[in-house]
Short mmCIF file of C-alpha atoms in Angstrom, two decimals:
data_model
loop_
_atom_site.label_atom_id
_atom_site.label_comp_id
_atom_site.label_asym_id
_atom_site.label_seq_id
_atom_site.Cartn_x
_atom_site.Cartn_y
_atom_site.Cartn_z
CA MET A 6 16.89 6.65 -11.83
CA SER A 7 15.08 3.47 -10.97
CA ARG A 8 13.00 1.16 -13.10
CA ARG A 9 10.25 -0.85 -11.46
CA SER A 10 8.55 -3.13 -13.97
CA ASP A 11 6.34 -4.60 -11.24
CA ARG A 12 4.31 -1.36 -11.20
CA ALA A 13 2.19 -1.40 -14.34
CA PHE A 14 -0.59 1.07 -13.67
CA TRP A 15 -2.42 4.15 -14.91
CA ARG A 16 -3.19 7.65 -13.69
CA GLY A 17 -6.16 9.89 -14.45
CA TYR A 18 -7.62 13.13 -13.10
CA ASN A 19 -11.06 13.15 -11.52
CA LYS A 20 -12.73 16.53 -12.08
CA GLN A 21 -15.40 15.85 -9.45
CA THR A 22 -12.99 15.24 -6.57
CA LYS A 23 -10.17 17.33 -8.09
CA GLU A 24 -7.60 14.62 -7.45
CA TRP A 25 -5.39 12.22 -9.34
CA MET A 26 -6.36 8.58 -9.19
CA TYR A 27 -3.94 5.68 -9.62
CA GLY A 28 -4.65 2.05 -10.50
CA SER A 29 -6.03 -0.04 -13.35
CA LEU A 30 -7.75 1.58 -16.31
CA VAL A 31 -11.30 0.37 -16.96
CA VAL A 32 -13.39 1.43 -19.94
CA ALA A 33 -17.09 0.92 -19.25
CA ILE A 34 -20.45 1.73 -20.80
CA ILE A 35 -22.65 3.44 -18.23
CA ASP A 36 -26.04 4.84 -19.22
CA GLY A 37 -25.11 4.30 -22.87
CA GLU A 38 -21.90 6.33 -22.66
CA GLY A 39 -18.30 5.20 -22.67
CA VAL A 40 -16.52 6.31 -19.51
CA PHE A 41 -12.99 5.86 -18.22
CA LEU A 42 -12.46 4.76 -14.65
CA ILE A 43 -9.37 4.23 -12.56
CA VAL A 44 -9.84 1.30 -10.21
CA ARG A 45 -7.35 1.06 -7.38
CA ARG A 46 -5.61 -2.25 -6.85
CA PHE A 47 -7.39 -2.80 -3.56
CA ASP A 48 -10.85 -2.22 -5.08
CA ASN A 49 -12.45 -5.62 -5.49
CA ILE A 50 -14.84 -5.96 -8.42
CA GLN A 51 -16.99 -9.02 -7.81
CA GLN A 52 -20.30 -7.88 -9.29
CA PRO A 53 -19.28 -5.69 -12.26
CA GLU A 54 -22.57 -3.84 -12.80
CA LYS A 55 -23.14 -3.06 -9.10
CA ASP A 56 -19.48 -2.33 -8.34
CA LEU A 57 -18.92 -0.07 -11.39
CA ASN A 58 -21.96 2.00 -10.45
CA GLU A 59 -20.51 2.35 -6.94
CA PHE A 60 -17.16 3.47 -8.38
CA VAL A 61 -18.95 6.08 -10.49
CA THR A 62 -20.80 7.47 -7.47
CA LYS A 63 -17.52 7.53 -5.50
CA GLY A 64 -15.97 9.59 -8.30
CA ALA A 65 -13.73 7.08 -10.06
CA ILE A 66 -14.45 8.53 -13.53
CA VAL A 67 -11.44 10.35 -14.96
CA ALA A 68 -11.02 12.80 -17.83
CA LYS A 69 -9.98 10.95 -20.99
CA ASP A 70 -7.29 13.50 -21.88
CA SER A 71 -5.69 13.12 -18.43
CA ILE A 72 -5.06 9.37 -18.65
CA GLY A 73 -1.43 8.30 -18.69
CA GLN A 74 0.35 4.98 -18.34
CA TYR A 75 3.25 4.49 -15.95
CA THR A 76 6.54 4.31 -17.89
CA GLY A 77 8.22 1.92 -15.49
CA TYR A 78 10.64 4.64 -14.36
CA ASP A 79 10.73 6.94 -11.34
CA ASP A 80 12.46 10.31 -11.29
CA ASP A 81 15.41 11.03 -9.02
CA TRP A 82 13.05 11.97 -6.18
CA GLY A 83 11.20 8.65 -6.41
CA PHE A 84 8.10 10.00 -8.17
CA PRO A 85 6.66 7.72 -10.87
CA ILE A 86 6.97 9.06 -14.43
CA PHE A 87 3.73 8.80 -16.43
CA GLU A 88 2.79 9.37 -20.04
CA GLY A 89 1.91 13.06 -20.33
CA ASP A 90 4.45 14.18 -17.72
CA TYR A 91 6.97 16.93 -18.39
CA VAL A 92 10.41 15.75 -17.33
CA LYS A 93 13.31 18.10 -16.69
CA THR A 94 16.57 16.41 -17.66
CA ASP A 95 19.96 17.78 -16.66
CA CYS A 96 22.14 17.06 -19.70
CA GLU A 97 25.70 18.18 -20.50
CA GLY A 98 24.40 21.29 -22.30
CA GLY A 99 22.11 22.29 -19.44
CA PRO A 100 18.53 21.48 -18.48
CA GLU A 101 16.07 20.25 -21.11
CA TRP A 102 12.32 19.75 -20.75
CA HIS A 103 10.65 16.80 -22.45
CA LYS A 104 7.09 15.56 -22.65
CA VAL A 105 6.63 11.80 -22.22
CA GLU A 106 4.38 10.35 -24.93
CA TRP A 107 3.34 6.88 -25.99
CA ASP A 108 3.58 5.91 -29.68
CA ASP A 109 0.81 3.41 -30.55
CA GLN A 110 2.42 2.37 -33.84
CA GLU A 111 5.88 1.74 -32.40
CA GLU A 112 4.51 0.60 -29.03
CA ARG A 113 7.02 2.51 -26.94
CA PHE A 114 7.51 5.72 -25.00
CA HIS A 115 9.23 8.76 -26.48
CA LEU A 116 10.51 11.99 -25.01
CA TYR A 117 9.47 15.03 -27.05
CA ALA A 118 11.10 18.44 -26.84
CA GLY A 119 9.66 20.66 -29.52
CA SER A 120 10.20 18.83 -32.80
CA MET A 121 12.91 16.58 -31.33
CA CYS A 122 11.92 13.05 -30.47
CA THR A 123 14.03 10.35 -28.88
CA THR A 124 14.25 6.79 -30.04
CA ASP A 125 13.36 3.96 -27.69
CA GLU A 126 17.02 3.50 -26.77
CA ASP A 127 17.37 7.23 -26.09
CA PHE A 128 14.33 7.17 -23.77
CA GLN A 129 15.90 4.42 -21.69
CA GLU A 130 19.29 6.12 -21.89
CA TYR A 131 17.86 9.43 -20.70
CA MET A 132 16.07 7.73 -17.83
CA ILE A 133 19.24 5.96 -16.67
CA ALA A 134 22.09 8.30 -17.61
CA TYR A 135 20.75 11.73 -16.64
CA ASP A 136 19.23 13.37 -13.60
CA ASN A 137 15.47 13.54 -14.21
CA GLU A 138 12.70 15.31 -12.35
CA VAL A 139 8.96 15.35 -13.07
CA ASP A 140 8.12 19.02 -13.63
CA GLY A 141 4.34 19.00 -14.21
CA ASN A 142 2.12 17.24 -16.69
CA ALA A 143 0.31 18.08 -19.89
CA TYR A 144 -3.18 17.86 -18.39
CA GLU A 145 -2.59 20.44 -15.66
CA CYS A 146 -0.17 22.66 -17.60
CA ASP A 147 -1.98 22.71 -20.95
CA ASN A 148 -5.57 23.09 -19.66
#
C-alpha cells in the first residue's frame, strides 16, 4: 500500500463522454446554473469565461454525485483510491468490503462496511497493514 501525498486531485464521471475525468475540481456558474467541472492539470485556464465555456463544450462537466477526492493512497495494484470507491480488504477473518467516505465534520476519510465505521487511525491502518483492492465505486455500482 503506498501513500502519495503529492497527488491531491479529484475524479468525476462525465455522462456525455461516458468516461471518468481526473484533475482539479472547479465549481462554476454557467448560464445561471452551478456546474461541476474536472480540469486536468495540463489544462491552462488563462481567460476563465472563454476557457470554461470551451471545457463545457469539450465535455468537462461531471455528475455531482460521482465526484470523489483522492485519499492519498493507492491499492496494491497501484490504482488510486478515491472517495466513493469500494475497497476489498483481506483481513485475518477473510475479505471485507468497505466504502470510502469523507466526513465533513471530522475532516477525514472513513471506511464504511454496513453500520461499521473506522476511525481515522483505522483508515490509515487498513491502508497500510492489509492487502487492499479497489472493487468498484458507488457511482457505477449504485446507479
